[in-house]
Amino acid sequence: MGFFAIYMFVALLAMGSSLYFILRKIFPDENPMWMLSRYFIYWILIELFFRYFMQKLPVMDIKPLLISNIKKSSIAHYILGRSAVSFYNLLALVFFIPFGIVLIVKDYPTLNVLLWWVSIFALVLCMNYVNFLINKVDKALYALGALLIGLYALDYFGIFSVKDVFGPIFHGLFVYPATVLIPLALAFLTYQMNYRYLKNSISLEGALKSKIKEAKTSDLTWTKRFGELGAFLQLDLKMIWRNKRTKSQVWISLLFVFYGLIFYTQDIYSDMKVMHCFLGIFMTGIFLSNFGQFIPAWDSSYYSMMMAQNIPMRKYLESKSLLIAVSVVVMFFLTIPYVYFGTDVLLINTACAIYNFGVNIPVILFFGSFNKKRIELDQSPFGNMQGTSATQFLIMLPVLGAPILIFSVFYFLISLNAALIALTVMGLIGFALRNTLMNSITKQYLAKKHRMIAGFKEKD
Amino acid sequence: MILAEHLTKKYGSQTVLNIDKLEIPKGQSFGLVGNNGAGKTTLFSLLLDLIKPTTGHIDNHGVQVDKSEDWKPFTSSFIDETFLIGYLTPEEYFYFIGELRGRNKADVDNLLAQFEDFFHGEILGQKKYLRDLSKGNQKKAGIVASFIGNPEVVILDEPFANLDPTTQIRLKGIIKELAAKEEVTVLVSSHDLMHVTDVCERIVVLNKGEVVKDIKTSTETLRELETFFGG
């Protein structure tokens, strides 16, 4: 998840530390803490909603524990305890701790802030454990979604003020430090519920058995249109659709289409063309970077077969590049409605898409040849950083940094049009040289083939 | 013909394979036996260019495997479960392999029909992904997939392991039939001395990476092997 995890951390950190000032600016007469508390209920519902997809009970391989001289209760405590330190639980802290620090600096009572942090963490743990409980029921997701939309609609249309009801409750956690006991008790309660359930069902057939889903065969005959690449494209689509980790990449990519809304709607950013360039590269290239950075590690669990089978390396790479190219086009189309915020936005996004298409596709494929860490496709998408290495950090520079740099240079030295032309021309040159670039990338992959095979076999 | 010359594989200072010369004529059924760590899988991996030789080279029908990819169209193999794509159903996997080897759906279906007995109703039409099949059934799928597209060289690493007795006996029949075709070279490794002497016309024993016996199979072979491994 490398790229995305780092991004989330940085973004939350930045938001957490600036939220106080933003709220002060927007609502000069209101206490920022109060304003934040009013939205707590939505935070909790949204987080639960996302956890439902992303987070699964860490069912590590407990087989060896089962036959050892360890009490089932200890195993249950171990599993639940381990889940408390997951990536998801950190996210909220990364946001709320900087916010609290700002509060302390602004002379809010330190004791209240400290205990408020404890409350927050207890709430996070509650969500953590509630998620495991509701995760077994498919309907829970719909219920959550309906509740979220329902409450927000009530609020929005002024039928009933949900914020007014829950605001004081959550604000109370800050105002009355002793109330910290309530979330703590809730966390303890949800822990106990999970514990009881787990203790009784720890066996290979019980809670730990992963559900075997009925396989759906799909034809995807339309991929035949892509000729020889069709078979690979079909394989990649099945891989993306049938594995947790890849599937979530698609959802994340689609969600990031809305990323632009945060910036385009605000006047402060309307003249920051460099920011718009960042958005353009980012939104049209989100799948490119999220998926592309781990090529060919997605195929790591059967890479030796791919290398021993009748597959020329060149074709293998071309099929990957086709998939990413399609994603860039799709993402571009999805960003077209942003033309509402001005033709400049559309022009910048178009130039960025062309750049992504021509330059970043070969670049990301090239960097992929440095991958040699295995990815377990069926493992939960977020919590693990599997497959992540220094390569992922290096990739961000050329993919995101280079186009922004080029854009800035031309924009500040000449004009916006010059910057747009520069990106477009770079993209077109990349596209024109596609054949040559693919040839040298293929050579690179062939040269690293044995290292990759060996690396992909190593399980952590 | 497969030819290995001056072939060695070293990891650090440890030599895991050292074969000065090994020739496998076209159409031979070739059995490889040896204890764990004898170098059987290493030899097969070298033959498939999955690992690099430290010295020497292997030629497969005149193609040096680490220099060109041209051996791939006529060579097929099943080494272990990493040769399966877990998120496909067996049918999808067979069709995918078929596609890679220039066979359409109907061709693949025809081939699969011959293996109905071998599959024992546990592979096709199960609505299960390969990753959810048992080890034995995964192996069956992998072995049959290696027969798709009339390969001239078939490499099977420990095909009998994990299979139930009935399936083992059926597999012997299948391999014998394949070996009887003159144009097909079959390479099989096994820990089961009886099975391997049954299906192979030639047996090579590896020990600590070196060829210690090279036998043309006869009625005496099984006893000879038992004495070697027992003593």
XYZ file of C-alpha atoms in Angstrom:
691
model
C 0.000 0.000 0.000
C 3.144 2.094 0.295
C 2.192 5.145 -1.668
C -1.313 5.363 -0.339
C -0.479 4.709 3.302
C 2.145 7.436 3.334
C -0.185 9.775 1.584
C -2.957 9.150 4.119
C -0.599 9.735 7.008
C 0.705 12.983 5.635
C -2.741 14.224 4.687
C -4.273 13.420 8.062
C -1.334 14.934 9.868
C -1.669 18.117 7.861
C -5.410 18.252 8.358
C -5.175 17.542 12.061
C -2.717 20.317 12.624
C -4.532 22.893 10.523
C -8.149 22.076 11.348
C -8.228 24.371 14.381
C -7.218 27.364 12.314
C -9.528 26.473 9.464
C -12.504 26.168 11.818
C -11.537 29.442 13.496
C -11.533 31.130 10.147
C -14.805 29.706 8.891
C -16.687 30.001 12.205
C -14.981 32.864 14.065
C -17.659 32.862 16.777
C -17.712 29.172 17.486
C -15.372 27.086 19.533
C -13.485 24.774 17.095
C -13.740 21.911 19.564
C -17.486 22.296 19.621
C -17.710 22.408 15.840
C -15.629 19.254 15.557
C -17.687 17.419 18.172
C -20.839 18.064 16.194
C -19.452 15.960 13.361
C -18.170 13.110 15.525
C -21.174 10.928 14.835
C -20.444 11.123 11.098
C -16.797 10.371 11.625
C -17.749 7.239 13.536
C -20.292 6.064 10.971
C -18.009 6.746 8.012
C -15.103 5.030 9.663
C -17.221 1.998 10.487
C -18.419 1.927 6.911
C -14.880 1.863 5.540
C -13.586 -0.540 8.116
C -16.272 -2.936 7.024
C -14.598 -3.341 3.622
C -11.034 -2.923 4.563
C -10.462 -4.486 7.921
C -10.837 -8.148 8.725
C -10.150 -9.891 11.991
C -6.438 -10.679 11.942
C -6.837 -14.386 11.575
C -3.227 -15.263 11.411
C -2.298 -18.833 11.098
C -3.339 -20.071 14.494
C -3.150 -23.740 13.562
C 0.178 -24.212 15.315
C -1.196 -22.466 18.416
C -4.230 -24.733 18.564
C -2.256 -27.924 19.093
C 0.241 -26.347 21.465
C -0.218 -26.114 25.171
C -1.886 -22.708 25.064
C -5.294 -21.978 26.497
C -7.955 -20.977 24.032
C -8.629 -17.902 26.107
C -5.037 -16.748 25.654
C -5.289 -17.262 21.920
C -8.460 -15.159 21.852
C -6.814 -12.402 23.875
C -3.817 -12.541 21.607
C -5.841 -12.177 18.418
C -7.911 -9.316 19.827
C -4.922 -7.611 21.391
C -3.033 -7.708 18.152
C -5.906 -6.118 16.286
C -5.671 -3.106 18.611
C -2.390 -2.017 17.063
C -3.532 -2.097 13.459
C -2.939 0.561 10.840
C -6.607 1.625 10.916
C -6.459 2.518 14.564
C -3.441 4.707 13.969
C -5.171 6.822 11.351
C -7.519 8.548 13.791
C -4.668 9.251 16.169
C -2.582 10.811 13.430
C -5.428 13.247 12.981
C -6.563 13.914 16.558
C -3.203 14.150 18.287
C -1.954 17.141 16.263
C -5.359 18.752 16.703
C -5.051 18.303 20.475
C -1.547 19.699 20.493
C -2.816 22.849 18.814
C -5.511 23.054 21.504
C -2.914 22.852 24.259
C -0.834 25.521 22.561
C -3.971 27.658 22.381
C -4.338 27.400 26.165
C -7.044 24.808 26.377
C -6.752 22.869 29.669
C -4.078 20.228 29.239
C -5.752 17.631 31.434
C -8.924 17.785 29.354
C -6.982 17.337 26.127
C -5.026 14.402 27.499
C -8.130 12.587 28.682
C -9.917 13.513 25.469
C -7.141 11.683 23.572
C -7.790 8.670 25.764
C -11.508 8.908 24.932
C -10.737 9.113 21.234
C -8.530 6.082 21.375
C -11.185 4.199 23.328
C -13.736 5.127 20.646
C -11.349 3.918 17.964
C -10.993 0.617 19.787
C -14.777 0.397 20.051
C -15.038 0.763 16.286
C -12.277 -1.757 15.865
C -14.169 -4.369 17.876
C -17.653 -3.440 16.703
C -16.408 -3.946 13.178
C -15.370 -7.523 13.898
C -18.798 -8.211 15.339
C -20.789 -6.765 12.470
C -18.411 -7.977 9.814
C -20.011 -11.394 9.843
C -23.327 -9.996 8.680
C -23.579 -8.730 5.137
C -26.630 -6.634 5.877
C -24.701 -4.592 8.420
C -23.037 -2.692 5.626
C -26.335 -1.652 4.084
C -27.665 -0.712 7.498
C -24.611 1.459 8.108
C -24.872 3.075 4.719
C -28.581 3.751 5.148
C -28.064 5.147 8.642
C -25.297 7.430 7.415
C -27.262 8.781 4.488
C -30.463 8.949 6.543
C -28.941 10.955 9.361
C -27.158 13.271 7.011
C -30.363 13.843 5.025
C -32.248 14.681 8.222
C -29.561 17.195 9.052
C -29.227 18.609 5.594
C -32.907 19.191 4.968
C -33.333 20.579 8.462
C -35.948 18.005 9.444
C -34.116 17.022 12.554
C -30.768 18.217 13.763
C -28.631 15.168 14.367
C -25.641 17.396 15.031
C -27.464 19.139 17.841
C -28.197 15.835 19.519
C -24.803 14.219 19.234
C -22.716 17.385 19.385
C -23.142 17.937 23.134
C -22.613 14.234 23.864
C -19.240 14.143 22.195
C -18.315 17.623 23.341
C -18.974 16.394 26.860
C -16.050 14.003 26.491
C -13.822 17.050 26.349
C -15.568 19.282 28.851
C -16.008 16.723 31.621
C -12.787 14.707 31.863
C -14.405 12.103 34.090
C -16.607 10.999 31.181
C -13.557 9.312 29.731
C -14.790 6.314 31.646
C -17.744 5.891 29.284
C -15.824 5.218 26.075
C -13.375 3.115 28.055
C -16.249 1.030 29.381
C -17.680 0.720 25.862
C -14.323 -0.394 24.505
C -14.047 -2.955 27.261
C -17.577 -4.158 26.606
C -17.065 -4.634 22.877
C -13.786 -6.377 23.603
C -15.565 -8.763 25.935
C -18.253 -9.502 23.369
C -15.634 -10.367 20.792
C -13.690 -12.361 23.320
C -16.680 -14.480 24.284
C -17.527 -15.153 20.702
C -13.969 -16.005 19.754
C -13.269 -18.230 22.730
C -16.189 -20.446 21.875
C -15.439 -20.635 18.216
C -11.689 -21.032 18.057
C -11.316 -24.156 16.007
C -10.359 -24.725 12.430
C -13.994 -24.872 11.484
C -15.228 -22.010 13.635
C -14.664 -18.294 13.378
C -11.220 -18.748 11.923
C -12.226 -20.655 8.898
C -12.280 -18.303 6.012
C -15.479 -18.394 4.066
C -15.144 -20.166 0.763
C -16.997 -18.129 -1.741
C -18.702 -19.830 -4.606
C -16.687 -19.199 -7.701
C -18.348 -17.340 -10.495
C -17.009 -18.170 -13.879
C -16.903 -15.226 -16.180
C -16.285 -15.234 -19.878
C -15.219 -11.674 -20.565
C -15.293 -12.561 -24.233
C -15.140 -8.887 -25.156
C -11.450 -8.935 -24.193
C -10.880 -10.983 -27.352
C -11.031 -7.703 -29.209
C -7.602 -6.901 -27.863
C -6.216 -9.838 -29.817
C -3.271 -11.588 -28.297
C -3.317 -9.336 -25.254
C -6.912 -10.303 -24.536
C -6.029 -13.376 -22.499
C -3.756 -11.352 -20.233
C -6.188 -8.513 -19.906
C -8.820 -11.024 -18.899
C -6.491 -12.518 -16.323
C -5.693 -9.102 -14.887
C -9.332 -8.135 -14.666
C -10.132 -11.362 -12.843
C -7.210 -10.779 -10.538
C -8.398 -7.292 -9.706
C -11.969 -8.343 -9.192
C -11.412 -11.528 -7.215
C -8.821 -10.415 -4.722
C -9.375 -8.147 -1.789
C -6.246 -6.154 -2.122
C -6.538 -5.341 -5.794
C -10.245 -4.683 -5.594
C -9.774 -2.039 -2.963
C -7.257 -0.306 -5.253
C -10.053 0.195 -7.739
C -12.412 1.632 -5.126
C -9.757 3.931 -3.777
C -8.935 5.126 -7.263
C -12.575 5.855 -7.995
C -13.018 7.654 -4.700
C -10.105 9.911 -5.481
C -12.032 11.377 -8.376
C -13.789 13.431 -5.708
C -10.462 14.631 -4.420
C -10.645 17.602 -6.729
C -13.802 18.874 -5.012
C -11.803 19.713 -1.894
C -9.574 22.094 -3.810
C -11.578 23.368 -6.753
C -14.364 24.606 -4.502
C -12.082 26.818 -2.458
C -11.163 30.277 -3.604
C -7.693 30.122 -2.067
C -6.668 27.477 -4.569
C -8.381 28.890 -7.617
C -5.280 30.681 -8.832
C -2.780 28.075 -7.760
C -2.297 26.420 -11.131
C 0.546 24.262 -9.827
C -1.892 22.778 -7.337
C -4.251 22.069 -10.215
C -1.454 20.345 -12.071
C -0.837 18.172 -9.012
C -4.540 17.316 -8.944
C -4.544 16.494 -12.649
C -1.581 14.151 -12.440
C -2.891 12.656 -9.227
C -6.481 12.060 -10.252
C -5.821 10.718 -13.741
C -2.877 8.714 -12.474
C -4.127 7.354 -9.184
C -4.683 3.837 -10.487
C -1.485 4.106 -12.480
C 0.535 4.725 -9.349
C -1.420 2.541 -6.926
C -1.557 -0.468 -9.197
C 1.475 0.182 -11.338
C 3.938 0.542 -8.512
C 3.568 -3.147 -7.651
C 3.842 -4.569 -11.156
C 4.798 -7.397 -11.504
C 4.490 -8.288 -7.831
C 0.736 -8.726 -8.236
C 1.563 -11.921 -10.084
C 4.169 -12.917 -7.526
C 2.407 -16.009 -6.230
C 2.524 -17.630 -9.647
C 5.397 -15.751 -11.245
C 7.507 -18.843 -11.899
C 4.651 -20.276 -13.939
C 4.342 -17.079 -15.951
C 8.047 -17.230 -16.655
C 8.055 -20.909 -17.626
C 4.918 -20.685 -19.738
C 4.749 -19.734 -23.348
C 4.579 -15.995 -22.651
C 7.042 -13.602 -24.205
C 8.003 -10.971 -21.624
C 7.179 -8.194 -24.048
C 3.568 -9.301 -24.339
C 3.241 -9.665 -20.599
C 4.368 -6.071 -20.128
C 2.251 -4.741 -22.961
C -0.858 -6.193 -21.391
C -0.065 -4.423 -18.129
C 0.530 -1.188 -19.946
C -2.786 -1.591 -21.774
C -4.618 -2.006 -18.475
C -3.051 1.119 -17.005
C -3.684 3.057 -20.198
C -7.367 2.174 -19.990
C -7.407 3.344 -16.373
C -5.882 6.707 -17.311
C -8.525 7.217 -19.989
C -11.341 6.230 -17.614
C -10.044 8.454 -14.844
C -9.711 11.309 -17.310
C -13.314 10.959 -18.403
C -14.424 10.930 -14.796
C -12.631 14.224 -14.168
C -14.242 15.978 -17.138
C -17.173 17.344 -15.040
C -14.632 19.532 -13.236
C -14.838 21.755 -16.301
C -17.546 23.392 -14.188
C -14.728 25.090 -12.298
C -13.307 26.596 -15.462
C -11.872 25.525 -18.798
C -8.386 25.825 -17.331
C -9.137 22.884 -15.100
C -10.162 20.752 -18.053
C -7.129 21.802 -20.083
C -4.746 21.053 -17.235
C -6.345 17.668 -16.618
C -6.129 16.837 -20.319
C -2.443 17.728 -20.486
C -1.821 15.720 -17.321
C -3.673 12.696 -18.684
C -1.624 12.828 -21.889
C 1.559 13.092 -19.839
C 0.514 10.153 -17.654
C -0.323 8.182 -20.763
C 2.895 8.805 -22.633
C 5.510 9.200 -19.932
C 4.321 7.816 -16.635
C 3.192 4.432 -17.961
C 6.684 3.502 -19.190
C 8.199 5.091 -16.081
C 6.100 3.050 -13.684
C 6.703 -0.148 -15.657
C 10.416 0.552 -15.589
C 10.448 1.008 -11.830
C 8.375 -2.143 -11.458
C 11.396 -4.134 -12.539
C 12.956 -3.316 -9.176
C 10.170 -5.064 -7.315
C 11.131 -8.315 -5.724
C 8.857 -8.473 -2.736
C 5.984 -10.871 -2.652
C 2.367 -9.756 -2.403
C -0.263 -12.043 -0.979
C -3.316 -11.126 -2.992
C -5.932 -12.386 -0.589
C -4.651 -10.517 2.412
C -6.365 -7.471 3.720
C -5.592 -4.512 1.553
C -4.664 -1.847 4.051
C -3.135 -3.011 7.240
C -0.137 -4.494 5.589
C 2.653 -2.828 3.783
C 3.453 -6.023 1.974
C 5.435 -5.600 -1.170
C 6.511 -2.157 -0.069
C 10.159 -1.259 -0.256
C 12.359 1.702 -1.032
C 11.263 1.340 -4.644
C 7.824 2.676 -3.787
C 9.274 5.873 -2.377
C 11.536 6.316 -5.358
C 8.620 5.916 -7.742
C 6.768 8.894 -6.322
C 9.483 11.324 -7.365
C 9.441 10.842 -11.119
C 5.749 10.017 -11.371
C 4.400 12.919 -9.400
C 7.344 15.273 -8.982
C 8.682 15.448 -12.531
C 5.495 16.611 -14.261
C 4.792 19.194 -11.551
C 8.334 20.493 -11.869
C 8.083 20.742 -15.655
C 4.729 22.446 -15.353
C 5.982 24.948 -12.760
C 9.065 25.874 -14.749
C 7.098 26.639 -17.905
C 4.236 28.223 -16.027
C 6.299 30.665 -14.012
C 8.840 31.442 -16.732
C 6.472 31.689 -19.682
C 2.750 31.073 -19.294
C 0.037 28.576 -18.513
C -0.314 27.694 -22.179
C 3.398 26.999 -22.453
C 3.169 24.702 -19.438
C 0.223 22.849 -20.940
C 2.010 22.462 -24.257
C 5.138 21.232 -22.493
C 3.269 18.446 -20.680
C 1.329 17.478 -23.799
C 4.425 17.386 -25.985
C 6.293 15.294 -23.414
C 3.380 12.872 -23.352
C 3.211 12.661 -27.126
C 6.957 12.109 -27.415
C 6.690 9.313 -24.870
C 3.873 7.794 -26.862
C 5.794 8.064 -30.119
C 8.807 6.365 -28.575
C 6.616 3.697 -27.023
C 8.104 0.842 -29.000
C 11.686 1.698 -28.150
C 10.833 2.300 -24.515
C 8.963 -1.001 -24.237
C 11.912 -2.826 -25.784
C 14.350 -1.518 -23.239
C 11.911 -2.124 -20.376
C 11.502 -5.711 -21.583
C 15.284 -6.116 -21.543
C 15.357 -4.774 -18.023
C 12.711 -7.260 -16.863
C 14.494 -10.163 -18.530
C 17.736 -9.174 -16.845
C 16.072 -9.066 -13.434
C 13.910 -12.126 -13.980
C 15.794 -14.547 -11.744
C 16.052 -12.057 -8.909
C 12.309 -11.475 -9.083
C 11.461 -15.187 -9.102
C 13.666 -15.763 -6.069
C 12.314 -12.712 -4.263
C 8.672 -13.532 -4.917
C 9.164 -16.981 -3.411
C 10.215 -15.566 -0.075
C 7.315 -15.287 2.311
C 7.631 -12.940 5.229
C 17.068 -33.640 -27.065
C 18.002 -32.052 -23.797
C 21.644 -31.520 -23.061
C 23.258 -30.242 -19.864
C 26.969 -29.483 -19.947
C 29.330 -28.485 -17.138
C 26.259 -27.484 -15.227
C 26.776 -26.283 -11.654
C 24.678 -24.294 -9.260
C 26.231 -22.803 -6.147
C 24.653 -20.834 -3.337
C 27.544 -19.100 -1.658
C 30.159 -21.788 -1.156
C 27.630 -24.607 -1.200
C 27.348 -26.559 -4.420
C 23.823 -27.852 -4.847
C 24.188 -29.215 -8.348
C 27.182 -30.402 -10.313
C 26.525 -32.263 -13.549
C 29.319 -32.558 -16.057
C 27.199 -33.970 -18.842
C 23.651 -35.243 -19.080
C 21.929 -36.083 -22.311
C 18.229 -36.891 -22.575
C 17.287 -38.049 -26.077
C 14.012 -36.980 -27.613
C 11.105 -39.210 -26.686
C 12.708 -40.689 -23.587
C 10.797 -41.051 -20.343
C 13.288 -39.877 -17.802
C 13.019 -40.436 -14.070
C 14.916 -38.463 -11.478
C 15.244 -39.772 -7.947
C 17.188 -38.650 -4.906
C 16.745 -37.667 -1.296
C 15.693 -34.200 -0.207
C 18.323 -31.688 -1.198
C 19.774 -33.939 -3.883
C 19.167 -31.266 -6.513
C 16.129 -32.589 -8.386
C 14.083 -29.406 -8.267
C 17.241 -27.370 -8.888
C 17.846 -29.272 -12.100
C 14.250 -28.769 -13.250
C 14.344 -25.083 -12.328
C 17.519 -24.659 -14.347
C 15.890 -26.397 -17.261
C 12.998 -23.913 -17.070
C 15.358 -20.947 -16.612
C 13.789 -20.125 -13.265
C 17.245 -19.945 -11.715
C 20.562 -19.087 -13.287
C 23.330 -21.682 -13.570
C 26.601 -20.779 -11.882
C 28.501 -22.395 -14.727
C 27.563 -24.353 -17.814
C 24.292 -24.391 -19.679
C 21.268 -26.447 -20.649
C 20.090 -26.787 -24.212
C 16.513 -27.780 -24.891
C 16.147 -28.959 -28.492
C 19.075 -26.815 -29.462
C 17.873 -23.700 -27.636
C 20.081 -22.549 -24.784
C 17.423 -21.883 -22.170
C 19.061 -18.930 -20.441
C 19.781 -17.158 -23.719
C 16.534 -17.403 -25.645
C 12.855 -17.860 -24.854
C 12.277 -20.081 -27.880
C 12.053 -23.275 -25.820
C 8.831 -22.105 -24.233
C 6.383 -23.008 -27.021
C 7.208 -26.734 -26.883
C 7.995 -27.138 -23.179
C 5.478 -27.392 -20.385
C 5.806 -28.129 -16.733
C 4.236 -28.443 -13.341
C 6.704 -27.899 -10.529
C 4.587 -26.920 -7.538
C 1.445 -25.049 -6.539
C 3.053 -21.740 -7.507
C 2.296 -22.837 -11.063
C -1.405 -22.394 -10.398
C -3.327 -19.128 -10.441
C -5.317 -19.304 -7.229
C -8.117 -16.922 -8.155
C -9.162 -18.796 -11.276
C -11.479 -21.773 -11.435
C -9.842 -24.911 -12.890
C -11.739 -24.412 -16.158
C -10.595 -20.789 -16.474
C -7.042 -21.864 -15.730
C -7.109 -24.565 -18.412
C -8.511 -22.137 -20.963
C -5.904 -19.537 -20.061
C -3.087 -22.041 -20.513
C -4.778 -23.154 -23.731
C -4.801 -19.561 -24.942
C -1.071 -19.263 -24.207
C -0.380 -22.425 -26.162
C -2.578 -21.581 -29.112
C -5.487 -23.859 -28.264
C -9.071 -22.706 -28.325
C -11.795 -23.653 -25.890
C -13.003 -26.630 -27.906
C -9.473 -28.064 -28.138
C -9.055 -27.739 -24.398
C -12.466 -29.286 -23.717
C -11.547 -32.238 -25.913
C -8.345 -32.774 -24.009
C -10.064 -32.451 -20.638
C -12.640 -35.041 -21.634
C -9.848 -37.616 -21.752
C -9.055 -36.961 -18.112
C -12.520 -37.429 -16.701
C -11.447 -40.533 -14.773
C -8.346 -38.838 -13.445
C -10.321 -35.830 -12.220
C -12.781 -38.116 -10.474
C -15.472 -35.465 -10.591
C -13.557 -33.216 -8.217
C -12.101 -30.645 -10.576
C -14.524 -29.534 -13.244
C -17.795 -27.784 -12.524
C -17.083 -27.409 -8.818
C -17.670 -23.659 -8.636
C -14.502 -23.324 -6.629
C -11.369 -21.338 -7.219
C -8.105 -23.252 -7.431
C -6.971 -21.715 -4.140
C -9.917 -23.391 -2.388
C -9.204 -26.884 -3.716
C -7.359 -29.479 -1.653
C -3.635 -30.008 -2.289
C -4.283 -33.223 -4.165
C -6.908 -31.698 -6.420
C -4.709 -28.673 -7.098
C -2.013 -31.051 -8.202
C -4.368 -32.888 -10.549
C -5.323 -29.604 -12.206
C -1.682 -28.541 -12.526
C -0.579 -31.840 -14.037
C -3.342 -31.913 -16.623
C -2.703 -28.262 -17.510
C 0.845 -29.253 -18.443
C -0.533 -31.560 -21.132
C -2.348 -28.781 -22.965
C -1.068 -27.853 -26.389
C 0.858 -31.022 -27.329
C 4.136 -30.092 -25.666
C 7.241 -31.988 -26.757
C 8.869 -31.758 -23.362
C 6.825 -32.308 -20.196
C 8.447 -31.703 -16.819
C 6.686 -32.917 -13.685
C 8.246 -32.450 -10.253
C 6.984 -35.025 -7.753
C 3.686 -35.620 -9.532
C 2.732 -38.544 -7.281
C 3.073 -36.736 -3.972
C -0.222 -35.710 -2.297
C -2.331 -37.873 -4.612
C -4.597 -40.605 -3.318
C -3.746 -44.214 -4.282
C -6.367 -44.478 -7.030
C -5.196 -41.267 -8.630
C -1.540 -42.317 -8.373
C -2.306 -45.463 -10.336
C -4.281 -43.518 -12.923
C -1.472 -40.993 -13.255
C 0.983 -43.800 -13.931
C -1.202 -44.899 -16.825
C -1.375 -41.349 -18.161
C 2.370 -40.798 -18.000
C 3.074 -44.178 -19.631
C 0.726 -43.320 -22.455
C 2.415 -39.954 -22.898
C 5.873 -41.528 -22.785
C 4.871 -44.040 -25.433
C 4.529 -41.209 -27.953
C 7.832 -40.966 -29.723
C 7.976 -37.228 -30.001
C 7.311 -36.517 -26.317
C 10.082 -36.359 -23.745
C 8.771 -36.784 -20.205
C 10.821 -35.814 -17.173
C 9.515 -36.963 -13.815
C 11.022 -36.727 -10.369
C 9.750 -38.774 -7.488
C 10.413 -40.123 -4.034
C 8.365 -43.180 -4.864
C 10.853 -45.640 -6.330
C 8.206 -48.081 -7.417
C 6.164 -45.569 -9.402
C 9.163 -44.057 -11.083
C 10.626 -47.408 -12.148
C 7.188 -48.282 -13.425
C 6.817 -45.316 -15.753
C 10.359 -44.392 -16.800
C 12.681 -46.128 -19.203
C 15.680 -44.457 -17.648
C 16.408 -43.517 -14.064
C 19.054 -41.112 -12.876
C 19.911 -40.940 -9.191
C 21.117 -37.636 -7.820
C 22.977 -37.431 -4.550
C 24.225 -34.142 -3.129
C 23.964 -32.588 -6.562
C 25.853 -35.242 -8.485
C 24.710 -38.019 -10.776
C 25.579 -41.237 -8.936
C 23.581 -43.722 -10.978
C 22.264 -43.731 -14.529
C 20.190 -46.851 -15.142
C 18.191 -48.178 -18.061
C 15.105 -49.540 -16.327
C 14.866 -53.316 -16.079
C 13.302 -55.802 -13.670
C 16.358 -55.422 -11.456
C 16.126 -51.666 -11.196
C 13.770 -51.384 -8.245
C 15.895 -53.695 -6.112
C 19.044 -51.849 -7.146
C 17.512 -48.544 -6.110
C 16.238 -49.951 -2.830
C 19.683 -51.238 -2.000
C 21.183 -47.880 -2.851
C 18.804 -45.852 -0.703
C 18.530 -48.472 2.043
C 22.234 -48.922 2.487
